[in-house]
Amino acid sequence: MRRILIVGAGQSGLQLGLGLVGRGYDVTLMSARTPEEIRNGRVMSTQMMFASSLANERELGIDFWADQAPTVHGLGVSVAGPDGGRAIDWLGRLDEPAQSVDQRVKMAGWLEEFERAGGHLVIHPVSLSDLDSLTVMFDLTVVAAGKGELVDLFDRDAARSCHTSTQRALSVVYVHGLGPRPEHPDVDAVRCNLIPGIGELFVMPSLTLSGRCDILFFEGIPGGPLDCFTEVRNDPGAHLARTLELMRRYVPWEYERARGVELTDHKGTLVGGYPPVVRQPVGRLPSGRFALGMADVVVANDPITGQGSNNASKCAAVYLDAITAAGDGPLDEAFMRNAFESYWAEAETVTAWTNAMLAPPPPHVLEVLGAAGEHPEVADRFANGFDRTADFRNWLLDPDRTRSYLAEVTTSHAA
C-alpha cells in the first residue's frame, strides 16, 4: 500500500486525503489545529463553491452540508454610478446551484471524517526540518498549507506571475439578519458590487456554526478608502460598524437591507491581503527529496473572482486522479510536474481572468456589463463562467471575440 503524506488541512488537503483513503491508500495528514480548535477559531474565507467543485465533493460522498447550506441560484452585478445610484444592475442565473459552507464547519467535520475513514491524523505544526525528516517514510509528500515557512520551498514562477504586491485589502464579516434584495427576494444570489476606482463589495449567503448567514466582503484598492480595516481587526464590533458605514457611503442599495445585521459570532471577521502569485510546483528539501505543492501553495489568486476554494477542489481532484493513474509507478519529480501541469490547464484561465478583473475594466468588458443588463443570455453566460471558467477564453478575455459575440446577440434579438 502506497504511503502519502499531506501537510495542511484545508479544502485541498482534506479533499485529497479523504479521496485517497477512499481508494485504499495509507494517508497521513498533518494539521496545526484540532477540529475543535478550528470550530472555535476565526473565519478563514468566503468559500463560495460552484457546481463542478460541489460535484467533486458529491463524488467522494463528503458533501455533508448540501441540505443545510443556502442554495445559490444567481450571480448579480451592480456598478456604482457617480450619483450614488447604480449605473448597471442585473442578475445572471446559474445553470446549477452554488453553495458556501463556513470552513470552520467543513474542515472540522472533514478532519473527523478523515479519522473515521481510517486516515492517520497528526495534530502538530510542521517546520521545514520536520518535513525533511518525514518525507523518507512516504512515497509522496504533498504540501497543502498555504501559509508559513513551507511555502518558501516553492519558488515564484516569474513567467506566470504578473504581480509582486498586494492588489486588494480584504475585509470579511459574517452576519445574521440581512434582508432580501428587493429586485429578487426569492432568489439567493451572490451580489458583486463594483465601485470604480475604489474596490468591490461582495455579498453572499452561507452556512456557519449558528446556521444560515450572509457574508459582507470588501475588496479595497490599496491606499484607497476601503483600505481601512487593519486598525479594527481585533475589534469585531468596530469592524462591523465600519463595514456598514462604508456600505452606506458607497453601496447604499446594499446598506438598506443591512441596517439590522448582527455578527454571527465574535470570530466572524477577517482582515488580510496577499500578492497574487504562481509558484513552481516542486519544492526541493535540504536532503534533496521533493515535495509537491497544491492549490494556493502554488497558485494563489486574489479572491475577487471567488475561485480560491474552487481551485483547491479542482486541484485535489486532478491530483487524486494522477496518483491513482500512477499505480505502482514512480511518484517522483517528473510525476509531480506533470500532475501540476494537468491542474494548470484549468488554473491558467482562472489566473488570467482574475488578474484582468483586478485592473480597471477595458472597454470590451464594460460593453459586456452593459449588454448583460439588456440581454439575459449575456448575464447568464457571465454568471456561469464562475463555474465553467474555460468559457471566458471563448468570449470575455479577447476583445475581438467579445465584440463578435455581442454582435451575434444583438443581431439575434433584432431578428
mmCIF file of C-alpha atoms in Angstrom:
data_model
loop_
_atom_site.group_PDB
_atom_site.id
_atom_site.type_symbol
_atom_site.label_atom_id
_atom_site.label_comp_id
_atom_site.label_asym_id
_atom_site.label_seq_id
_atom_site.Cartn_x
_atom_site.Cartn_y
_atom_site.Cartn_z
ATOM 1 C CA MET A 1 0.000 0.000 0.000
ATOM 2 C CA ARG A 2 1.459 3.352 -1.041
ATOM 3 C CA ARG A 3 2.010 5.859 1.742
ATOM 4 C CA ILE A 4 1.095 9.513 1.193
ATOM 5 C CA LEU A 5 1.839 12.456 3.492
ATOM 6 C CA ILE A 6 -0.313 15.587 3.237
ATOM 7 C CA VAL A 7 0.601 18.712 5.202
ATOM 8 C CA GLY A 8 -2.342 21.075 5.587
ATOM 9 C CA ALA A 9 -5.993 20.589 6.477
ATOM 10 C CA GLY A 10 -7.831 22.983 4.177
ATOM 11 C CA GLN A 11 -10.132 22.361 1.220
ATOM 12 C CA SER A 12 -7.439 20.831 -0.990
ATOM 13 C CA GLY A 13 -5.504 18.795 1.555
ATOM 14 C CA LEU A 14 -8.544 17.276 3.210
ATOM 15 C CA GLN A 15 -10.395 16.593 -0.037
ATOM 16 C CA LEU A 16 -7.314 14.832 -1.423
ATOM 17 C CA GLY A 17 -6.759 12.934 1.818
ATOM 18 C CA LEU A 18 -10.347 11.717 2.008
ATOM 19 C CA GLY A 19 -10.277 10.733 -1.650
ATOM 20 C CA LEU A 20 -7.048 8.754 -1.254
ATOM 21 C CA VAL A 21 -8.258 6.959 1.885
ATOM 22 C CA GLY A 22 -11.403 6.030 -0.009
ATOM 23 C CA ARG A 23 -9.240 4.466 -2.728
ATOM 24 C CA GLY A 24 -7.218 2.391 -0.290
ATOM 25 C CA TYR A 25 -4.098 4.485 0.234
ATOM 26 C CA ASP A 26 -2.264 4.777 3.548
ATOM 27 C CA VAL A 27 -2.593 8.525 4.189
ATOM 28 C CA THR A 28 -1.143 10.638 6.976
ATOM 29 C CA LEU A 29 -2.460 14.188 7.250
ATOM 30 C CA MET A 30 -0.827 16.802 9.442
ATOM 31 C CA SER A 31 -2.902 19.689 10.803
ATOM 32 C CA ALA A 32 -1.794 22.539 13.038
ATOM 33 C CA ARG A 33 -5.204 22.537 14.768
ATOM 34 C CA THR A 34 -7.709 20.061 16.152
ATOM 35 C CA PRO A 35 -11.286 20.016 14.840
ATOM 36 C CA GLU A 36 -12.447 21.812 17.983
ATOM 37 C CA GLU A 37 -9.781 24.485 17.639
ATOM 38 C CA ILE A 38 -10.911 25.069 14.059
ATOM 39 C CA ARG A 39 -14.563 25.382 15.112
ATOM 40 C CA ASN A 40 -13.625 27.857 17.834
ATOM 41 C CA GLY A 41 -11.278 29.843 15.598
ATOM 42 C CA ARG A 42 -11.664 32.798 13.276
ATOM 43 C CA VAL A 43 -13.411 32.560 9.916
ATOM 44 C CA MET A 44 -10.955 31.714 7.161
ATOM 45 C CA SER A 45 -12.532 32.672 3.851
ATOM 46 C CA THR A 46 -15.748 33.236 1.895
ATOM 47 C CA GLN A 47 -15.613 29.900 0.015
ATOM 48 C CA MET A 48 -18.475 30.177 -2.489
ATOM 49 C CA MET A 49 -18.255 26.929 -4.439
ATOM 50 C CA PHE A 50 -19.775 26.405 -7.849
ATOM 51 C CA ALA A 51 -21.302 23.313 -9.425
ATOM 52 C CA SER A 52 -18.245 21.424 -10.691
ATOM 53 C CA SER A 53 -16.471 21.843 -7.342
ATOM 54 C CA LEU A 54 -19.541 20.697 -5.444
ATOM 55 C CA ALA A 55 -19.696 17.685 -7.778
ATOM 56 C CA ASN A 56 -16.195 16.685 -6.640
ATOM 57 C CA GLU A 57 -17.453 16.546 -3.052
ATOM 58 C CA ARG A 58 -20.567 14.585 -4.021
ATOM 59 C CA GLU A 59 -18.440 12.054 -5.876
ATOM 60 C CA LEU A 60 -16.420 11.413 -2.717
ATOM 61 C CA GLY A 61 -19.510 11.325 -0.503
ATOM 62 C CA ILE A 62 -18.328 14.243 1.642
ATOM 63 C CA ASP A 63 -20.953 16.883 0.788
ATOM 64 C CA PHE A 64 -22.324 16.636 4.324
ATOM 65 C CA TRP A 65 -23.931 20.102 4.410
ATOM 66 C CA ALA A 66 -25.602 20.165 0.987
ATOM 67 C CA ASP A 67 -29.090 20.076 2.535
ATOM 68 C CA GLN A 68 -28.299 22.766 5.113
ATOM 69 C CA ALA A 69 -26.408 25.461 3.208
ATOM 70 C CA PRO A 70 -28.365 28.093 1.245
ATOM 71 C CA THR A 71 -28.771 27.155 -2.401
ATOM 72 C CA VAL A 72 -27.440 29.951 -4.608
ATOM 73 C CA HIS A 73 -29.147 30.215 -7.995
ATOM 74 C CA GLY A 74 -27.862 33.543 -9.289
ATOM 75 C CA LEU A 75 -24.956 35.944 -9.589
ATOM 76 C CA GLY A 76 -25.678 39.635 -9.884
ATOM 77 C CA VAL A 77 -23.534 42.615 -10.814
ATOM 78 C CA SER A 78 -24.064 46.257 -9.858
ATOM 79 C CA VAL A 79 -21.782 49.125 -10.836
ATOM 80 C CA ALA A 80 -21.907 52.263 -8.703
ATOM 81 C CA GLY A 81 -22.610 55.464 -10.601
ATOM 82 C CA PRO A 82 -21.331 58.952 -9.784
ATOM 83 C CA ASP A 83 -24.706 59.976 -8.347
ATOM 84 C CA GLY A 84 -24.727 57.286 -5.632
ATOM 85 C CA GLY A 85 -27.067 55.033 -7.618
ATOM 86 C CA ARG A 86 -26.388 52.081 -9.870
ATOM 87 C CA ALA A 87 -25.195 52.699 -13.402
ATOM 88 C CA ILE A 88 -25.524 48.960 -14.102
ATOM 89 C CA ASP A 89 -27.594 46.341 -12.284
ATOM 90 C CA TRP A 90 -28.531 42.818 -13.386
ATOM 91 C CA LEU A 91 -28.818 39.204 -12.270
ATOM 92 C CA GLY A 92 -27.498 36.168 -14.133
ATOM 93 C CA ARG A 93 -28.987 32.752 -13.481
ATOM 94 C CA LEU A 94 -26.736 29.780 -12.701
ATOM 95 C CA ASP A 95 -27.438 26.560 -14.599
ATOM 96 C CA GLU A 96 -26.617 24.610 -11.438
ATOM 97 C CA PRO A 97 -26.627 25.997 -7.896
ATOM 98 C CA ALA A 98 -23.634 27.118 -5.838
ATOM 99 C CA GLN A 99 -23.148 26.922 -2.055
ATOM 100 C CA SER A 100 -20.898 28.277 0.674
ATOM 101 C CA VAL A 101 -20.123 26.482 3.935
ATOM 102 C CA ASP A 102 -18.020 28.228 6.594
ATOM 103 C CA GLN A 103 -14.681 26.426 6.565
ATOM 104 C CA ARG A 104 -14.794 26.200 10.345
ATOM 105 C CA VAL A 105 -17.763 23.888 9.876
ATOM 106 C CA LYS A 106 -16.445 21.981 6.872
ATOM 107 C CA MET A 107 -12.798 21.484 7.792
ATOM 108 C CA ALA A 108 -13.569 20.423 11.357
ATOM 109 C CA GLY A 109 -16.130 17.929 10.067
ATOM 110 C CA TRP A 110 -13.822 16.619 7.373
ATOM 111 C CA LEU A 111 -10.950 16.144 9.843
ATOM 112 C CA GLU A 112 -13.212 13.972 11.983
ATOM 113 C CA GLU A 113 -14.386 12.055 8.930
ATOM 114 C CA PHE A 114 -10.798 11.521 7.802
ATOM 115 C CA GLU A 115 -10.007 9.699 11.045
ATOM 116 C CA ARG A 116 -13.271 7.728 10.943
ATOM 117 C CA ALA A 117 -12.437 6.610 7.406
ATOM 118 C CA GLY A 118 -9.063 5.227 8.503
ATOM 119 C CA GLY A 119 -6.677 8.098 7.813
ATOM 120 C CA HIS A 120 -3.855 8.919 10.224
ATOM 121 C CA LEU A 121 -4.300 12.416 11.654
ATOM 122 C CA VAL A 122 -1.362 14.130 13.338
ATOM 123 C CA ILE A 123 -2.004 17.412 15.135
ATOM 124 C CA HIS A 124 1.279 19.276 15.008
ATOM 125 C CA PRO A 125 2.710 22.326 13.212
ATOM 126 C CA VAL A 126 5.244 21.290 10.583
ATOM 127 C CA SER A 127 8.572 23.053 10.175
ATOM 128 C CA LEU A 128 10.903 22.670 7.215
ATOM 129 C CA SER A 129 13.214 20.388 9.210
ATOM 130 C CA ASP A 130 10.208 18.312 10.341
ATOM 131 C CA LEU A 131 9.100 17.857 6.761
ATOM 132 C CA ASP A 132 12.563 16.919 5.569
ATOM 133 C CA SER A 133 12.877 14.144 8.138
ATOM 134 C CA LEU A 134 9.350 12.856 7.485
ATOM 135 C CA THR A 135 9.473 12.526 3.708
ATOM 136 C CA VAL A 136 11.763 9.487 3.787
ATOM 137 C CA MET A 137 8.864 7.451 5.231
ATOM 138 C CA PHE A 138 6.429 8.228 2.405
ATOM 139 C CA ASP A 139 6.077 7.574 -1.301
ATOM 140 C CA LEU A 140 4.760 11.093 -1.896
ATOM 141 C CA THR A 141 4.707 14.282 0.160
ATOM 142 C CA VAL A 142 2.114 16.961 -0.662
ATOM 143 C CA VAL A 143 2.207 20.450 0.859
ATOM 144 C CA ALA A 144 -1.279 21.959 1.058
ATOM 145 C CA ALA A 145 -0.620 24.575 3.751
ATOM 146 C CA GLY A 146 -0.695 27.945 2.009
ATOM 147 C CA LYS A 147 0.991 29.913 4.810
ATOM 148 C CA GLY A 148 4.191 29.654 6.818
ATOM 149 C CA GLU A 149 7.749 28.708 6.028
ATOM 150 C CA LEU A 150 6.841 25.653 3.938
ATOM 151 C CA VAL A 151 5.531 27.920 1.181
ATOM 152 C CA ASP A 152 9.087 29.217 0.738
ATOM 153 C CA LEU A 153 10.030 25.790 -0.610
ATOM 154 C CA PHE A 154 8.266 26.730 -3.828
ATOM 155 C CA ASP A 155 9.940 29.443 -5.873
ATOM 156 C CA ARG A 156 7.921 32.170 -7.554
ATOM 157 C CA ASP A 157 7.292 31.451 -11.226
ATOM 158 C CA ALA A 158 8.060 34.837 -12.749
ATOM 159 C CA ALA A 159 6.758 33.799 -16.184
ATOM 160 C CA ARG A 160 3.296 33.032 -14.769
ATOM 161 C CA SER A 161 3.097 35.759 -12.101
ATOM 162 C CA CYS A 162 2.305 39.326 -13.130
ATOM 163 C CA HIS A 163 2.064 40.906 -9.641
ATOM 164 C CA THR A 164 4.643 41.475 -6.933
ATOM 165 C CA SER A 165 2.443 43.331 -4.429
ATOM 166 C CA THR A 166 -0.950 43.018 -2.777
ATOM 167 C CA GLN A 167 -3.719 44.116 -5.146
ATOM 168 C CA ARG A 168 -6.628 44.352 -2.684
ATOM 169 C CA ALA A 169 -7.078 44.985 1.033
ATOM 170 C CA LEU A 170 -9.566 42.344 2.196
ATOM 171 C CA SER A 171 -12.278 42.587 4.844
ATOM 172 C CA VAL A 172 -14.814 39.864 5.685
ATOM 173 C CA VAL A 173 -17.767 39.992 8.075
ATOM 174 C CA TYR A 174 -20.237 37.149 8.743
ATOM 175 C CA VAL A 175 -23.681 38.438 9.742
ATOM 176 C CA HIS A 176 -27.210 37.393 10.632
ATOM 177 C CA GLY A 177 -30.248 39.499 9.766
ATOM 178 C CA LEU A 178 -29.526 40.674 6.214
ATOM 179 C CA GLY A 179 -32.747 41.445 4.358
ATOM 180 C CA PRO A 180 -33.592 40.089 0.895
ATOM 181 C CA ARG A 181 -32.663 42.002 -2.251
ATOM 182 C CA PRO A 182 -35.928 43.725 -3.309
ATOM 183 C CA GLU A 183 -35.350 43.028 -7.008
ATOM 184 C CA HIS A 184 -35.242 39.256 -6.467
ATOM 185 C CA PRO A 185 -36.442 38.478 -2.924
ATOM 186 C CA ASP A 186 -36.966 34.774 -3.619
ATOM 187 C CA VAL A 187 -33.573 34.079 -5.229
ATOM 188 C CA ASP A 188 -30.434 33.519 -3.183
ATOM 189 C CA ALA A 189 -27.614 35.093 -5.172
ATOM 190 C CA VAL A 190 -24.041 36.274 -4.936
ATOM 191 C CA ARG A 191 -24.030 40.056 -5.429
ATOM 192 C CA CYS A 192 -20.941 41.690 -6.955
ATOM 193 C CA ASN A 193 -20.912 45.448 -6.383
ATOM 194 C CA LEU A 194 -18.208 47.267 -8.332
ATOM 195 C CA ILE A 195 -17.143 50.722 -7.121
ATOM 196 C CA PRO A 196 -14.927 52.190 -9.865
ATOM 197 C CA GLY A 197 -11.535 53.349 -8.655
ATOM 198 C CA ILE A 198 -12.240 52.226 -5.075
ATOM 199 C CA GLY A 199 -12.906 48.487 -4.931
ATOM 200 C CA GLU A 200 -15.691 45.947 -4.622
ATOM 201 C CA LEU A 201 -18.279 44.627 -2.178
ATOM 202 C CA PHE A 202 -19.426 41.029 -2.489
ATOM 203 C CA VAL A 203 -22.486 39.824 -0.596
ATOM 204 C CA MET A 204 -23.192 36.114 -0.433
ATOM 205 C CA PRO A 205 -25.322 33.675 1.569
ATOM 206 C CA SER A 206 -23.560 30.970 3.534
ATOM 207 C CA LEU A 207 -23.884 28.380 6.297
ATOM 208 C CA THR A 208 -21.988 28.995 9.533
ATOM 209 C CA LEU A 209 -21.786 27.468 13.005
ATOM 210 C CA SER A 210 -25.087 29.081 14.008
ATOM 211 C CA GLY A 211 -26.944 28.346 10.775
ATOM 212 C CA ARG A 212 -27.825 30.462 7.752
ATOM 213 C CA CYS A 213 -25.848 33.703 7.443
ATOM 214 C CA ASP A 214 -24.570 36.212 4.902
ATOM 215 C CA ILE A 215 -21.028 37.360 4.206
ATOM 216 C CA LEU A 216 -20.105 41.005 3.561
ATOM 217 C CA PHE A 217 -16.773 41.006 1.763
ATOM 218 C CA PHE A 218 -14.992 44.249 0.854
ATOM 219 C CA GLU A 219 -12.016 44.308 -1.519
ATOM 220 C CA GLY A 220 -10.318 47.691 -1.414
ATOM 221 C CA ILE A 221 -7.706 49.106 -3.750
ATOM 222 C CA PRO A 222 -4.604 49.592 -1.548
ATOM 223 C CA GLY A 223 -4.326 53.131 -0.209
ATOM 224 C CA GLY A 224 -7.962 53.896 -1.015
ATOM 225 C CA PRO A 225 -10.961 54.486 1.260
ATOM 226 C CA LEU A 226 -11.716 50.762 1.638
ATOM 227 C CA ASP A 227 -8.184 50.033 2.834
ATOM 228 C CA CYS A 228 -9.088 50.916 6.415
ATOM 229 C CA PHE A 229 -9.685 47.744 8.419
ATOM 230 C CA THR A 230 -6.260 46.955 9.873
ATOM 231 C CA GLU A 231 -6.830 49.042 12.994
ATOM 232 C CA VAL A 232 -10.143 47.289 13.785
ATOM 233 C CA ARG A 233 -9.019 43.740 13.028
ATOM 234 C CA ASN A 234 -9.199 42.814 16.740
ATOM 235 C CA ASP A 235 -12.463 44.645 17.467
ATOM 236 C CA PRO A 236 -15.354 42.766 15.799
ATOM 237 C CA GLY A 237 -17.961 45.380 16.746
ATOM 238 C CA ALA A 238 -15.910 48.231 15.293
ATOM 239 C CA HIS A 239 -15.191 46.124 12.227
ATOM 240 C CA LEU A 240 -18.907 45.642 11.568
ATOM 241 C CA ALA A 241 -19.660 49.312 12.222
ATOM 242 C CA ARG A 242 -17.009 50.394 9.730
ATOM 243 C CA THR A 243 -18.325 47.919 7.167
ATOM 244 C CA LEU A 244 -21.833 49.330 7.458
ATOM 245 C CA GLU A 245 -20.631 52.919 7.223
ATOM 246 C CA LEU A 246 -18.726 52.145 4.024
ATOM 247 C CA MET A 247 -21.780 50.361 2.628
ATOM 248 C CA ARG A 248 -23.924 53.402 3.417
ATOM 249 C CA ARG A 249 -21.434 55.665 1.647
ATOM 250 C CA TYR A 250 -20.585 53.625 -1.442
ATOM 251 C CA VAL A 251 -23.312 50.990 -1.984
ATOM 252 C CA PRO A 252 -26.446 52.406 -0.343
ATOM 253 C CA TRP A 253 -28.697 49.874 -2.114
ATOM 254 C CA GLU A 254 -26.934 47.112 -0.133
ATOM 255 C CA TYR A 255 -26.843 49.153 3.072
ATOM 256 C CA GLU A 256 -30.639 49.450 3.119
ATOM 257 C CA ARG A 257 -31.022 45.720 3.683
ATOM 258 C CA ALA A 258 -28.089 45.546 6.112
ATOM 259 C CA ARG A 259 -29.247 48.112 8.677
ATOM 260 C CA GLY A 260 -30.239 45.495 11.266
ATOM 261 C CA VAL A 261 -27.465 42.933 10.867
ATOM 262 C CA GLU A 262 -25.508 41.450 13.739
ATOM 263 C CA LEU A 263 -22.256 39.496 13.826
ATOM 264 C CA THR A 264 -22.715 35.733 13.737
ATOM 265 C CA ASP A 265 -20.042 35.391 16.446
ATOM 266 C CA HIS A 266 -17.046 37.268 17.803
ATOM 267 C CA LYS A 267 -14.719 35.313 15.486
ATOM 268 C CA GLY A 268 -16.792 36.142 12.403
ATOM 269 C CA THR A 269 -14.452 38.791 10.970
ATOM 270 C CA LEU A 270 -11.274 38.643 8.916
ATOM 271 C CA VAL A 271 -8.768 41.209 7.608
ATOM 272 C CA GLY A 272 -5.932 40.461 5.215
ATOM 273 C CA GLY A 273 -4.361 40.690 1.814
ATOM 274 C CA TYR A 274 -1.587 38.999 -0.153
ATOM 275 C CA PRO A 275 0.183 39.343 -3.505
ATOM 276 C CA PRO A 276 -1.256 37.041 -6.180
ATOM 277 C CA VAL A 277 1.409 34.565 -7.237
ATOM 278 C CA VAL A 278 2.098 31.381 -9.171
ATOM 279 C CA ARG A 279 4.913 29.248 -7.791
ATOM 280 C CA GLN A 280 6.935 26.320 -9.045
ATOM 281 C CA PRO A 281 5.050 23.123 -8.154
ATOM 282 C CA VAL A 282 8.013 21.142 -6.816
ATOM 283 C CA GLY A 283 9.976 22.079 -3.722
ATOM 284 C CA ARG A 284 13.423 20.627 -3.066
ATOM 285 C CA LEU A 285 14.159 19.864 0.581
ATOM 286 C CA PRO A 286 17.627 20.151 2.181
ATOM 287 C CA SER A 287 18.007 16.360 1.918
ATOM 288 C CA GLY A 288 17.406 16.504 -1.828
ATOM 289 C CA ARG A 289 13.981 14.900 -1.604
ATOM 290 C CA PHE A 290 10.988 16.601 -3.221
ATOM 291 C CA ALA A 291 7.552 17.812 -2.139
ATOM 292 C CA LEU A 292 4.574 18.621 -4.362
ATOM 293 C CA GLY A 293 2.722 21.881 -3.744
ATOM 294 C CA MET A 294 -1.006 22.119 -4.317
ATOM 295 C CA ALA A 295 -3.809 24.682 -4.577
ATOM 296 C CA ASP A 296 -2.951 28.106 -3.127
ATOM 297 C CA VAL A 297 0.555 26.970 -2.199
ATOM 298 C CA VAL A 298 1.360 27.138 -5.915
ATOM 299 C CA VAL A 299 -1.480 29.213 -7.434
ATOM 300 C CA ALA A 300 -2.698 31.977 -5.117
ATOM 301 C CA ASN A 301 -5.115 34.272 -6.946
ATOM 302 C CA ASP A 302 -6.815 37.292 -5.428
ATOM 303 C CA PRO A 303 -10.327 36.296 -4.240
ATOM 304 C CA ILE A 304 -12.020 38.915 -6.455
ATOM 305 C CA THR A 305 -13.353 36.136 -8.711
ATOM 306 C CA GLY A 306 -14.274 33.792 -5.869
ATOM 307 C CA GLN A 307 -12.122 30.942 -7.169
ATOM 308 C CA GLY A 308 -9.958 30.022 -4.161
ATOM 309 C CA SER A 309 -11.966 27.091 -2.839
ATOM 310 C CA ASN A 310 -12.946 26.087 -6.360
ATOM 311 C CA ASN A 311 -9.291 25.985 -7.427
ATOM 312 C CA ALA A 312 -8.481 23.949 -4.326
ATOM 313 C CA SER A 313 -11.219 21.443 -5.103
ATOM 314 C CA LYS A 314 -10.167 21.105 -8.728
ATOM 315 C CA CYS A 315 -6.505 20.719 -7.806
ATOM 316 C CA ALA A 316 -7.384 17.971 -5.309
ATOM 317 C CA ALA A 317 -9.458 16.168 -7.952
ATOM 318 C CA VAL A 318 -6.628 16.363 -10.507
ATOM 319 C CA TYR A 319 -4.004 15.141 -8.038
ATOM 320 C CA LEU A 320 -6.261 12.315 -6.830
ATOM 321 C CA ASP A 321 -6.675 11.031 -10.364
ATOM 322 C CA ALA A 322 -2.966 11.469 -11.146
ATOM 323 C CA ILE A 323 -1.876 9.483 -8.082
ATOM 324 C CA THR A 324 -4.378 6.757 -8.880
ATOM 325 C CA ALA A 325 -3.312 6.580 -12.526
ATOM 326 C CA ALA A 326 0.343 6.261 -11.493
ATOM 327 C CA GLY A 327 -0.405 2.871 -9.955
ATOM 328 C CA ASP A 328 2.874 1.415 -8.729
ATOM 329 C CA GLY A 329 4.883 3.777 -10.933
ATOM 330 C CA PRO A 330 7.213 6.458 -9.608
ATOM 331 C CA LEU A 331 5.791 9.438 -7.716
ATOM 332 C CA ASP A 332 8.935 11.408 -8.457
ATOM 333 C CA GLU A 333 9.727 14.949 -9.601
ATOM 334 C CA ALA A 334 8.549 14.228 -13.148
ATOM 335 C CA PHE A 335 5.247 12.890 -11.816
ATOM 336 C CA MET A 336 4.823 15.998 -9.656
ATOM 337 C CA ARG A 337 5.415 18.402 -12.521
ATOM 338 C CA ASN A 338 3.058 16.520 -14.815
ATOM 339 C CA ALA A 339 0.336 16.460 -12.157
ATOM 340 C CA PHE A 340 0.645 20.204 -11.675
ATOM 341 C CA GLU A 341 0.553 20.925 -15.399
ATOM 342 C CA SER A 342 -2.716 18.992 -15.606
ATOM 343 C CA TYR A 343 -4.094 21.291 -12.924
ATOM 344 C CA TRP A 344 -2.587 24.401 -14.555
ATOM 345 C CA ALA A 345 -4.612 23.635 -17.701
ATOM 346 C CA GLU A 346 -7.618 24.776 -15.649
ATOM 347 C CA ALA A 347 -5.926 27.261 -13.343
ATOM 348 C CA GLU A 348 -4.280 29.231 -16.140
ATOM 349 C CA THR A 349 -7.585 30.692 -17.346
ATOM 350 C CA VAL A 350 -8.677 31.430 -13.778
ATOM 351 C CA THR A 351 -5.411 33.276 -13.202
ATOM 352 C CA ALA A 352 -5.706 35.309 -16.406
ATOM 353 C CA TRP A 353 -9.348 36.182 -15.678
ATOM 354 C CA THR A 354 -8.631 37.121 -12.060
ATOM 355 C CA ASN A 355 -5.712 39.348 -12.990
ATOM 356 C CA ALA A 356 -7.891 41.038 -15.615
ATOM 357 C CA MET A 357 -10.598 41.722 -13.025
ATOM 358 C CA LEU A 358 -8.070 43.406 -10.732
ATOM 359 C CA ALA A 359 -7.332 46.020 -13.384
ATOM 360 C CA PRO A 360 -9.714 48.815 -14.426
ATOM 361 C CA PRO A 361 -12.157 47.161 -16.848
ATOM 362 C CA PRO A 362 -11.226 47.691 -20.510
ATOM 363 C CA PRO A 363 -13.881 48.928 -22.966
ATOM 364 C CA HIS A 364 -14.930 45.478 -24.182
ATOM 365 C CA VAL A 365 -15.623 44.307 -20.604
ATOM 366 C CA LEU A 366 -17.686 47.426 -19.941
ATOM 367 C CA GLU A 367 -19.640 46.555 -23.085
ATOM 368 C CA VAL A 368 -20.318 43.098 -21.647
ATOM 369 C CA LEU A 369 -21.534 44.518 -18.330
ATOM 370 C CA GLY A 370 -23.835 46.890 -20.155
ATOM 371 C CA ALA A 371 -25.126 44.245 -22.561
ATOM 372 C CA ALA A 372 -25.875 41.861 -19.698
ATOM 373 C CA GLY A 373 -28.407 44.359 -18.393
ATOM 374 C CA GLU A 374 -30.248 44.251 -21.725
ATOM 375 C CA HIS A 375 -29.831 40.620 -22.717
ATOM 376 C CA PRO A 376 -30.363 37.890 -20.085
ATOM 377 C CA GLU A 377 -28.325 35.349 -22.058
ATOM 378 C CA VAL A 378 -25.233 37.540 -21.676
ATOM 379 C CA ALA A 379 -25.841 37.850 -17.929
ATOM 380 C CA ASP A 380 -26.331 34.093 -17.650
ATOM 381 C CA ARG A 381 -23.181 33.301 -19.613
ATOM 382 C CA PHE A 382 -21.133 35.655 -17.434
ATOM 383 C CA ALA A 383 -22.574 34.125 -14.241
ATOM 384 C CA ASN A 384 -21.912 30.543 -15.353
ATOM 385 C CA GLY A 385 -18.339 31.442 -16.230
ATOM 386 C CA PHE A 386 -17.637 31.442 -12.495
ATOM 387 C CA ASP A 387 -18.046 27.677 -12.732
ATOM 388 C CA ARG A 388 -17.038 26.971 -16.333
ATOM 389 C CA THR A 389 -14.086 29.356 -16.365
ATOM 390 C CA ALA A 390 -12.608 27.980 -19.594
ATOM 391 C CA ASP A 391 -15.512 29.570 -21.476
ATOM 392 C CA PHE A 392 -14.117 33.041 -20.736
ATOM 393 C CA ARG A 393 -11.347 32.282 -23.242
ATOM 394 C CA ASN A 394 -14.025 31.979 -25.903
ATOM 395 C CA TRP A 395 -15.505 35.425 -25.466
ATOM 396 C CA LEU A 396 -14.595 37.597 -22.475
ATOM 397 C CA LEU A 397 -10.789 37.663 -22.415
ATOM 398 C CA ASP A 398 -10.353 38.653 -26.064
ATOM 399 C CA PRO A 399 -11.799 42.000 -27.272
ATOM 400 C CA ASP A 400 -12.452 40.766 -30.810
ATOM 401 C CA ARG A 401 -14.265 37.638 -29.628
ATOM 402 C CA THR A 402 -16.240 39.716 -27.135
ATOM 403 C CA ARG A 403 -17.493 42.116 -29.759
ATOM 404 C CA SER A 404 -18.235 39.298 -32.186
ATOM 405 C CA TYR A 405 -20.330 37.535 -29.544
ATOM 406 C CA LEU A 406 -22.185 40.699 -28.549
ATOM 407 C CA ALA A 407 -22.888 41.430 -32.218
ATOM 408 C CA GLU A 408 -24.400 37.947 -32.585
ATOM 409 C CA VAL A 409 -26.614 38.531 -29.549
ATOM 410 C CA THR A 410 -27.760 41.916 -30.839
ATOM 411 C CA THR A 411 -28.490 40.514 -34.310
ATOM 412 C CA SER A 412 -30.429 37.612 -32.838
ATOM 413 C CA HIS A 413 -32.623 39.971 -30.823
ATOM 414 C CA ALA A 414 -33.165 42.263 -33.794
ATOM 415 C CA ALA A 415 -34.261 39.302 -35.904
#
